[in-house]
Coordinates of C-alpha atoms and ligand atoms in Angstrom, one line a residue:
Chain A
M19 CA 24.0 34.0 44.7
I20 CA 22.0 37.1 45.7
K21 CA 21.5 37.4 49.3
I22 CA 18.4 39.4 50.5
I23 CA 18.6 41.5 53.8
Q24 CA 15.0 41.3 54.4
Y25 CA 14.5 43.8 57.0
K26 CA 15.8 46.5 54.7
C27 CA 13.3 45.7 51.9
D28 CA 10.7 48.2 51.2
F29 CA 8.9 46.0 48.5
C30 CA 8.9 48.6 45.8
G31 CA 9.3 46.1 43.0
S32 CA 12.3 47.7 41.3
C33 CA 14.3 44.6 41.3
V34 CA 11.4 42.4 39.9
A35 CA 11.0 44.9 37.0
V36 CA 14.7 44.6 35.8
C37 CA 15.2 40.9 36.5
P38 CA 15.8 39.2 33.0
E39 CA 15.0 35.7 34.2
D40 CA 11.7 36.7 36.2
C41 CA 13.0 34.8 39.1
I42 CA 12.1 37.4 41.8
E43 CA 8.8 36.9 43.7
M44 CA 7.4 39.7 45.7
E45 CA 4.3 39.3 47.8
E46 CA 3.1 42.0 50.3
A47 CA 6.0 41.7 52.7
T48 CA 8.3 38.9 51.5
L49 CA 10.8 38.8 48.8
T50 CA 12.2 35.5 47.4
I51 CA 14.7 34.7 44.6
D52 CA 14.6 31.4 42.8
Q53 CA 18.3 30.7 42.9
E54 CA 17.9 27.9 40.3
L55 CA 16.9 30.4 37.7
C56 CA 19.0 33.3 38.9
I57 CA 22.0 34.0 36.7
D58 CA 23.9 36.4 39.1
C59 CA 23.7 39.3 36.8
E60 CA 23.4 41.7 39.6
L61 CA 20.9 44.1 37.9
C62 CA 18.6 43.7 40.9
V63 CA 21.7 44.6 43.2
F64 CA 22.3 47.9 41.3
I65 CA 18.7 49.1 40.9
C66 CA 17.6 48.5 44.4
P67 CA 17.2 52.0 45.9
F68 CA 17.6 50.8 49.7
E69 CA 20.8 48.4 49.2
V70 CA 18.8 45.3 50.3
L71 CA 20.5 42.9 47.8
E72 CA 24.0 41.7 47.8
Y73 CA 26.1 39.4 45.5
V74 CA 27.8 36.7 47.6
E75 CA 29.9 33.7 46.7
T76 CA 27.7 30.5 47.3
A77 CA 30.2 29.3 49.9
E78 CA 29.7 32.3 52.2
V79 CA 25.9 31.3 52.8
Chain B
M6 CA -18.0 35.2 48.4
W7 CA -16.1 36.4 45.3
R8 CA -14.3 32.8 45.0
Q9 CA -17.6 31.1 44.2
Q10 CA -18.8 33.8 41.8
K11 CA -18.4 34.1 38.0
F12 CA -16.6 37.3 36.8
D13 CA -16.2 38.4 33.1
I14 CA -12.9 40.4 33.8
I15 CA -10.4 40.1 36.5
V16 CA -8.2 43.0 37.2
V17 CA -4.7 42.4 38.7
G18 CA -3.8 45.4 40.8
G19 CA -5.8 48.1 42.6
G20 CA -3.8 51.2 41.6
P21 CA -5.0 54.0 39.5
A22 CA -4.9 52.0 36.3
G23 CA -6.6 49.0 37.8
S24 CA -9.4 51.0 39.5
T25 CA -10.1 53.1 36.4
A26 CA -10.1 50.0 34.2
A27 CA -12.7 48.3 36.6
R28 CA -14.8 51.5 36.8
Y29 CA -15.2 51.9 33.0
A30 CA -15.6 48.2 32.4
S31 CA -18.3 48.0 35.1
M32 CA -20.1 51.1 33.8
N33 CA -20.4 49.2 30.5
G34 CA -22.4 46.3 32.2
V35 CA -19.9 43.6 32.7
K36 CA -18.9 41.8 36.0
V37 CA -15.5 42.8 37.2
L38 CA -13.2 41.6 40.2
V39 CA -10.0 43.6 41.3
L40 CA -7.4 41.5 43.2
E41 CA -4.9 43.6 45.1
K42 CA -2.1 41.9 47.0
D43 CA -1.6 44.4 49.6
R44 CA -3.9 44.8 52.7
D45 CA -4.8 48.4 51.8
I46 CA -5.7 50.1 48.4
G47 CA -3.2 52.8 47.7
M48 CA -0.8 52.1 50.6
P49 CA 2.1 52.6 50.9
V50 CA 2.2 55.8 48.7
R51 CA 5.1 55.4 46.5
C52 CA 4.5 58.7 44.6
G53 CA 5.2 62.4 44.4
E54 CA 1.7 62.9 44.1
A55 CA 1.9 65.5 41.3
V56 CA -0.9 65.7 38.6
S57 CA -2.2 68.4 36.4
E58 CA -5.7 69.7 36.6
E59 CA -6.2 69.3 32.9
G60 CA -5.3 65.5 33.1
L61 CA -7.8 64.9 36.1
K62 CA -10.8 66.7 34.9
N63 CA -12.0 64.0 32.5
F64 CA -12.3 61.5 35.3
M65 CA -13.5 63.4 38.7
D66 CA -14.0 66.9 39.9
P67 CA -11.1 68.3 42.1
D68 CA -12.0 67.4 45.7
P69 CA -10.5 69.4 48.6
R70 CA -10.2 66.1 50.6
W71 CA -7.5 64.9 48.4
I72 CA -5.8 68.1 47.1
K73 CA -3.1 69.1 49.3
S74 CA -1.6 72.1 47.3
T75 CA -2.4 73.8 44.1
I76 CA 0.5 74.6 41.9
S77 CA 0.8 77.6 39.6
K78 CA 4.7 77.9 39.2
I79 CA 7.7 75.8 38.2
R80 CA 11.2 76.2 39.3
L81 CA 14.1 74.4 37.5
V82 CA 17.3 74.5 39.3
S83 CA 20.7 73.9 37.5
P84 CA 23.7 72.2 38.7
S85 CA 25.6 75.3 39.9
D86 CA 22.2 76.7 41.3
Y87 CA 21.1 79.0 38.5
V88 CA 17.4 79.2 39.4
V89 CA 14.9 79.5 36.4
D90 CA 11.3 80.4 37.3
F91 CA 8.2 80.0 35.1
D92 CA 4.4 80.5 35.6
M93 CA 2.3 77.6 34.5
K94 CA -0.6 78.2 32.3
A95 CA -2.6 75.4 33.7
R96 CA -2.8 74.4 37.3
G97 CA -1.3 71.4 39.0
F98 CA -2.2 69.6 42.2
I99 CA -0.3 67.7 44.9
L100 CA -2.7 65.0 46.0
D101 CA -3.1 62.9 48.9
R102 CA -2.9 59.5 47.3
R103 CA -4.2 57.6 50.2
I104 CA -7.6 59.4 50.0
F105 CA -7.3 59.6 46.1
D106 CA -6.6 55.9 45.5
Y107 CA -9.6 55.0 47.9
D108 CA -11.8 57.3 45.9
L109 CA -10.8 55.8 42.6
A110 CA -11.5 52.3 43.9
Q111 CA -14.9 53.5 45.4
M112 CA -16.0 54.8 42.1
A113 CA -15.2 51.3 40.5
A114 CA -17.2 49.7 43.3
M115 CA -20.1 52.1 42.9
E116 CA -20.4 51.0 39.2
G117 CA -20.6 47.4 40.5
A118 CA -17.1 46.0 40.5
T119 CA -15.8 43.7 43.3
I120 CA -12.6 44.6 45.1
V121 CA -10.6 42.3 47.3
T122 CA -7.3 43.1 49.2
K123 CA -4.7 40.6 50.5
A124 CA -5.2 38.6 47.2
Y125 CA -1.9 38.0 45.6
V126 CA -1.9 36.6 41.9
N127 CA 1.2 34.4 41.2
G128 CA 0.0 32.8 37.7
L129 CA -2.3 32.8 34.9
L130 CA -4.7 30.0 33.7
F131 CA -4.9 29.3 29.9
D132 CA -7.3 27.7 27.4
G133 CA -4.9 26.8 24.7
D134 CA -3.0 30.0 23.8
C135 CA -5.6 32.3 25.5
V136 CA -5.5 33.7 28.9
A137 CA -8.4 32.3 30.9
G138 CA -8.1 33.5 34.5
V139 CA -5.6 33.6 37.3
K140 CA -4.0 31.6 40.1
G141 CA -3.2 33.2 43.4
K142 CA -3.2 33.2 47.2
Y143 CA -5.9 34.7 49.2
L144 CA -4.7 35.2 53.0
S145 CA -2.2 32.4 52.1
E146 CA -4.9 29.9 50.7
P147 CA -4.4 29.1 47.0
F148 CA -7.2 29.7 44.6
E149 CA -7.9 29.7 40.9
L150 CA -10.6 31.7 39.1
R151 CA -11.5 31.8 35.5
A152 CA -12.6 34.8 33.5
K153 CA -12.9 36.0 29.9
I154 CA -10.3 38.7 30.1
V155 CA -7.6 39.5 32.6
I156 CA -6.4 43.1 32.9
G157 CA -2.9 43.3 34.2
A158 CA -2.5 46.6 36.1
D159 CA 0.1 45.3 38.5
G160 CA 2.4 48.2 38.5
V161 CA 6.2 48.4 37.6
E162 CA 6.7 45.1 39.3
S163 CA 4.2 43.5 36.7
R164 CA 4.8 39.8 36.0
V165 CA 1.3 39.2 34.4
G166 CA 2.6 40.1 31.0
R167 CA 5.7 37.9 31.4
W168 CA 3.5 34.8 32.3
A169 CA 1.7 35.4 29.0
G170 CA 5.0 35.5 27.0
L171 CA 5.1 39.4 26.7
Q172 CA 8.3 41.2 26.9
T173 CA 8.0 43.5 30.0
Q174 CA 11.4 43.6 31.6
V175 CA 12.5 47.2 32.0
K176 CA 15.9 48.1 30.6
M177 CA 18.4 49.3 33.2
K178 CA 19.0 52.8 31.7
D179 CA 15.3 53.4 31.4
M180 CA 14.6 52.5 35.0
L181 CA 14.6 55.2 37.5
S182 CA 15.7 53.8 41.0
C183 CA 13.9 56.3 43.4
V184 CA 13.6 57.2 47.0
Q185 CA 11.2 59.8 48.4
K186 CA 11.0 61.2 51.8
T187 CA 8.0 63.4 53.0
V188 CA 9.7 65.8 55.2
T189 CA 8.7 68.6 57.5
G190 CA 10.5 71.3 59.5
I191 CA 11.3 73.2 56.4
E192 CA 9.7 76.1 54.4
V193 CA 8.6 75.8 50.7
D194 CA 6.5 78.0 48.4
E195 CA 3.3 76.0 48.4
R196 CA 2.4 77.0 44.9
R197 CA 5.6 75.8 43.2
F198 CA 7.0 72.5 41.8
D199 CA 10.9 72.6 42.1
F200 CA 12.9 70.2 39.9
Y201 CA 16.7 70.0 40.2
L202 CA 18.3 68.8 37.0
S203 CA 21.9 67.7 37.7
K204 CA 24.2 64.8 37.2
K205 CA 25.7 65.6 40.5
W206 CA 22.4 65.1 42.4
A207 CA 20.6 62.6 40.3
P208 CA 22.3 61.3 37.2
G209 CA 19.9 60.2 34.4
G210 CA 17.0 61.5 36.4
Y211 CA 15.9 64.6 38.5
I212 CA 15.0 65.7 42.1
W213 CA 11.6 66.9 42.8
V214 CA 10.3 69.0 45.7
F215 CA 6.5 68.9 45.7
P216 CA 5.0 71.1 48.5
K217 CA 2.1 69.6 50.8
G218 CA 1.5 72.9 52.4
K219 CA 3.9 75.6 53.6
N220 CA 6.1 73.3 55.8
R221 CA 5.9 69.9 54.3
A222 CA 6.9 68.4 50.9
N223 CA 7.5 65.1 49.2
I224 CA 11.2 65.5 48.3
G225 CA 12.5 62.6 46.2
L226 CA 14.7 61.7 43.3
G227 CA 15.2 59.1 40.6
V228 CA 18.5 57.9 39.4
S229 CA 18.9 55.9 36.0
G230 CA 19.8 52.3 36.4
K231 CA 22.7 53.3 34.2
Y232 CA 24.4 55.3 37.0
C233 CA 23.5 53.6 40.2
R234 CA 26.2 51.1 40.3
E235 CA 28.4 53.5 42.2
K236 CA 26.0 54.8 44.6
S237 CA 22.3 53.8 45.6
A238 CA 19.3 56.2 45.2
Y239 CA 19.1 56.3 49.0
R240 CA 22.4 58.0 49.3
Y241 CA 22.1 60.4 46.4
L242 CA 18.9 61.7 48.3
D243 CA 20.6 62.0 51.6
E244 CA 23.4 64.0 50.2
F245 CA 20.8 66.4 48.5
L246 CA 18.8 66.8 51.8
Q247 CA 21.9 67.6 53.8
H248 CA 22.9 70.1 51.3
C249 CA 19.5 71.9 50.6
Y250 CA 17.4 71.1 53.7
P251 CA 19.9 70.4 56.5
N252 CA 17.2 70.8 59.2
H253 CA 14.4 68.6 57.7
S254 CA 12.6 65.9 59.8
V255 CA 11.3 62.9 58.0
L256 CA 7.6 61.7 58.4
T257 CA 7.8 58.9 55.5
T258 CA 10.7 57.3 53.5
V259 CA 9.8 55.0 50.6
A260 CA 11.5 53.3 47.8
G261 CA 10.2 53.1 44.3
G262 CA 10.9 52.4 40.7
V263 CA 9.7 54.3 37.6
P264 CA 10.0 52.8 34.0
C265 CA 10.6 55.9 32.0
D266 CA 10.2 54.1 28.7
K267 CA 8.2 54.2 25.7
T268 CA 5.1 52.1 25.9
L269 CA 5.7 48.4 25.2
K270 CA 5.2 47.3 21.7
T271 CA 2.8 44.6 22.6
I272 CA 0.4 45.3 25.4
V273 CA -2.4 42.9 24.5
T274 CA -2.4 39.2 23.8
N275 CA -5.4 36.6 23.5
G276 CA -7.4 37.4 26.7
L277 CA -5.0 39.8 28.3
I278 CA -4.6 43.6 28.4
L279 CA -1.8 45.3 30.1
V280 CA -2.4 49.0 31.5
G281 CA -0.5 51.6 33.5
D282 CA 3.0 51.1 34.6
S283 CA 2.8 47.4 33.7
A284 CA 2.7 48.4 30.2
H285 CA 5.4 51.3 30.6
M286 CA 2.8 54.0 30.1
V287 CA 4.6 56.6 32.3
N288 CA 5.5 60.0 30.8
P289 CA 9.2 59.1 30.1
M290 CA 10.3 62.8 30.5
T291 CA 8.7 63.5 33.8
G292 CA 8.0 60.0 35.4
G293 CA 4.3 61.1 35.8
G294 CA 2.2 57.9 35.5
I295 CA -1.2 58.6 37.4
I296 CA -2.9 60.4 34.5
P297 CA -1.5 57.9 31.7
A298 CA -2.6 55.0 33.8
M299 CA -6.1 56.5 34.2
K300 CA -6.3 57.4 30.6
A301 CA -5.3 53.9 29.6
G302 CA -7.6 52.5 32.3
L303 CA -10.5 54.1 30.6
L304 CA -9.6 52.8 27.3
A305 CA -8.9 49.3 28.5
G306 CA -12.0 49.1 30.7
E307 CA -14.3 50.2 27.6
T308 CA -12.5 47.8 25.2
A309 CA -12.7 44.9 27.6
A310 CA -16.3 45.4 28.1
K311 CA -17.1 45.7 24.4
A312 CA -14.9 42.6 23.6
I313 CA -17.1 40.5 26.3
K314 CA -20.3 41.7 24.6
N315 CA -19.1 40.7 21.2
K316 CA -17.7 37.3 22.7
D317 CA -14.4 38.1 21.0
Y318 CA -11.4 38.1 23.7
G319 CA -8.8 37.6 20.9
E320 CA -5.6 39.7 20.5
K321 CA -7.0 41.1 17.1
Y322 CA -10.1 42.5 18.8
L323 CA -8.3 43.9 21.9
S324 CA -5.7 45.5 19.8
R325 CA -8.0 48.5 19.3
Y326 CA -7.1 49.4 22.8
S327 CA -3.4 49.6 21.8
R328 CA -4.1 51.6 18.8
E329 CA -6.3 54.0 20.8
W330 CA -3.5 54.5 23.6
H331 CA -1.0 55.1 20.9
K332 CA -3.2 58.0 19.6
I333 CA -4.0 59.7 22.9
G334 CA -0.7 58.9 24.6
G335 CA 1.8 56.5 23.3
K336 CA 2.7 58.5 20.3
N337 CA 3.5 61.6 22.5
H338 CA 5.8 59.4 24.8
E339 CA 7.8 58.4 21.8
R340 CA 8.7 62.1 21.4
Y341 CA 9.2 62.6 25.3
Y342 CA 11.5 59.5 25.4
R343 CA 13.7 61.0 22.7
L344 CA 13.8 64.4 24.6
K345 CA 14.7 62.5 27.9
N346 CA 17.7 60.9 26.1
T347 CA 18.8 64.2 25.0
I348 CA 18.5 65.8 28.5
T349 CA 20.1 63.1 30.3
E350 CA 23.3 63.1 28.0
L351 CA 23.7 66.8 28.8
S352 CA 26.7 67.6 31.0
D353 CA 26.3 69.8 34.3
E354 CA 28.2 72.5 32.4
E355 CA 25.9 72.4 29.5
L356 CA 22.8 72.5 31.9
D357 CA 24.2 75.5 33.6
N358 CA 24.7 77.3 30.3
I359 CA 21.2 76.7 29.2
A360 CA 20.0 78.0 32.5
K361 CA 22.2 81.3 32.0
A362 CA 20.9 81.9 28.6
V363 CA 17.3 81.8 29.8
L364 CA 18.0 84.0 32.7
K365 CA 19.1 86.8 30.2
I366 CA 15.4 87.0 29.5
P367 CA 13.9 89.4 32.0
E368 CA 11.8 87.8 34.6
D369 CA 8.5 89.4 33.8
E370 CA 8.8 88.4 30.2
R371 CA 9.8 84.8 31.0
T372 CA 6.6 83.2 30.0
I373 CA 7.1 79.8 28.3
T374 CA 5.9 81.2 25.0
K375 CA 8.1 84.3 24.9
I376 CA 11.2 82.1 25.7
F377 CA 10.4 80.0 22.8
L378 CA 10.1 82.8 20.7
K379 CA 13.1 84.8 21.8
A380 CA 15.4 81.9 22.2
V381 CA 17.7 82.1 19.1
M382 CA 20.1 79.4 20.3
K383 CA 19.1 75.7 20.0
K384 CA 19.4 74.9 23.7
P385 CA 17.0 77.5 25.4
K386 CA 14.4 75.8 23.0
L387 CA 15.3 72.6 25.0
I388 CA 14.4 74.1 28.2
Y389 CA 11.1 75.3 26.8
D390 CA 10.3 71.8 25.8
V391 CA 11.2 70.5 29.2
T392 CA 9.2 73.1 31.2
K393 CA 6.4 72.5 28.9
V394 CA 6.4 68.7 29.5
F395 CA 6.8 69.1 33.3
A396 CA 3.9 71.4 33.5
G397 CA 1.7 68.7 32.4
I398 CA 3.4 66.3 34.7
Ligands
FAD415 C1 8.9 57.6 43.9 C2 7.9 57.9 42.8 C3 7.3 59.2 42.7 C4 6.3 59.3 41.6 N1 5.9 60.5 41.5 C5 4.8 60.7 40.5 C6 4.2 61.9 40.6 O1 4.4 62.9 41.1 N2 3.1 62.1 39.5 C7 2.7 61.0 38.8 O2 1.8 61.1 38.0 N3 3.3 59.7 38.9 C8 4.4 59.6 39.8 N4 4.9 58.4 39.8 C9 4.4 57.2 39.1 C10 3.0 56.6 39.6 O3 3.0 56.5 40.9 C11 2.7 55.3 38.8 O4 2.9 55.7 37.5 C12 1.3 55.1 39.1 O5 1.1 54.7 40.3 C13 1.0 53.8 38.1 O6 -0.3 53.2 38.4 P1 -0.5 51.8 38.2 O7 -2.1 51.6 38.6 O8 -0.1 51.4 36.8 O9 0.3 50.9 39.1 P2 0.4 51.0 40.9 O10 0.0 52.3 41.5 O11 1.9 50.7 41.1 O12 -0.6 49.9 41.2 C14 -0.2 48.5 41.0 C15 -1.0 47.7 41.9 O13 -0.8 46.3 41.6 C16 -0.5 45.5 42.9 N5 0.0 44.4 42.4 C17 1.2 44.1 42.0 N6 1.5 42.8 41.7 C18 0.3 42.1 42.0 C19 0.0 40.8 42.2 N7 0.8 39.9 41.7 N8 -1.2 40.4 42.7 C20 -2.1 41.4 43.1 N9 -1.7 42.8 43.1 C21 -0.7 43.1 42.6 C22 0.3 46.5 43.7 O14 0.4 46.2 45.2 C23 -0.3 47.9 43.3 O15 -1.3 48.2 44.3 C24 6.0 58.0 40.9 C25 6.5 56.8 41.1 C26 7.3 56.8 42.1 C27 8.1 55.4 42.3
SF4_416 S1 14.3 46.8 44.8 FE1 15.3 46.6 46.8 S2 13.7 47.6 48.2 FE2 12.8 47.2 46.1 S3 11.6 45.3 46.3 FE3 13.8 44.8 45.5 S4 15.0 44.4 47.3 FE4 13.1 45.4 48.0
SF4_417 S1 21.0 38.5 39.8 FE1 19.9 38.9 37.9 S2 18.9 36.9 37.6 FE2 19.4 37.0 39.8 S3 17.7 37.9 40.8 FE3 19.0 39.4 40.4 S4 18.3 40.4 38.4 FE4 17.4 38.3 38.6

């Protein structure tokens, strides 16, 4: 699953733009990922300019 | 209170695209509501703030309140620091977008549009297969509001199109992952745009240094999604700043994304129009999206108002907007997109060789036209094309 390090996020929307599943929701100052829909493709992880997102094995969370 | 009123058009997003669409729709006598999720129109500024005078002049007169610098020269720097300078035929401006975006919104309001901030849209309402309004949260309270036409001007992070079944996801290779810092404690030529084209500094994209006065500049970069697996945009920019401006101080840091793509194939559907970044209308070569967003905003606003008057909100009627946009912008963007793909495939060595070939032309003769005429090799022609596109941001 994708872990969000919230305090690093700048709410720029780059991750939302590339997500193939449309499972990222970005409000003014909160970012959430619908883990049910997420396919762990990691495109959001790579595109994020600020290294906010990280792939982790579910067991770690 | 806006939640109890009836509107013909709801615009999602209060950036340049949304405000301009609202302005021109209102001007044509229909009732328009703009919903912006953030607390402040135009903030934070995720933008290099460069525009061409030519592009702006159809919308407003230049105002010293929002012009930070007036640009007349371009510098392209190659990977091994070969510096190629050009004079621009037409002037460019560096804006103060906080003030500029407020003014755009104000122009819409003065035509009669209603603008609300802190209003987050999270879904669409439908009548059969026709978009018929929006769902959202205002200060955390849910609301639903119907309208005859919805205009999606919700930026690169757009989801409005997706909710209506349009394909708006940005492909990784076309997405520029950006970081920009507004820095001070440095010296820059306040009349010049600087661009660094190099795989080393910004693979698949470029670095910009846009002056905001003599000792301040927006310095940023975009890296193609194809190349940011190894290193994030943030790290690329830090390396560049350490190398070229080691004594800089930072006033602002922002992240951003630019969809450097051709315009989406489908930008209207029943009851819905997409405009600006949400429709991938950025100039794919330069990443400049303010003027395209405004040009398309004008067309979208006018078309939506006419559709309301004709009581026809169907895809067929609205597709005149797509055709008009293709004529004034979309078609050129297809050409720029091919140009971008050629440039981003060049190696650093090839970029250096192009710069060296152009430098053989004496500086006082190095006008864009002369280079074009004199260039016998194919590749200096490329730099001519690039400069011409950048000059128009
Ligand atoms: C780092 C960077 C540098 C750039 N430099 C330049 C430059 O120098 N020159 C240039 O011309 N262009 C530049 N651009 C591009 C330019 O900023 C955009 O193309 C332009 O802002 C697009 O306008 P827009 O109205 O389509 O979208 P935006 O300006 O992004 O506006 C979209 C608005 O919609 C709101 N919104 C989004 N989702 C919702 C929702 N669900 N509900 C309610 N509101 C919502 C957002 O909060 C936002 O205010 C740059 C972009 C970046 C990232
Ligand atoms: S790309 Fe990164 S900084 Fe931008 S909204 Fe997504 S997580 Fe936040
Ligand atoms: S991993 Fe893929 S599917 Fe999951 S949120 Fe990121 S981009 Fe979307």
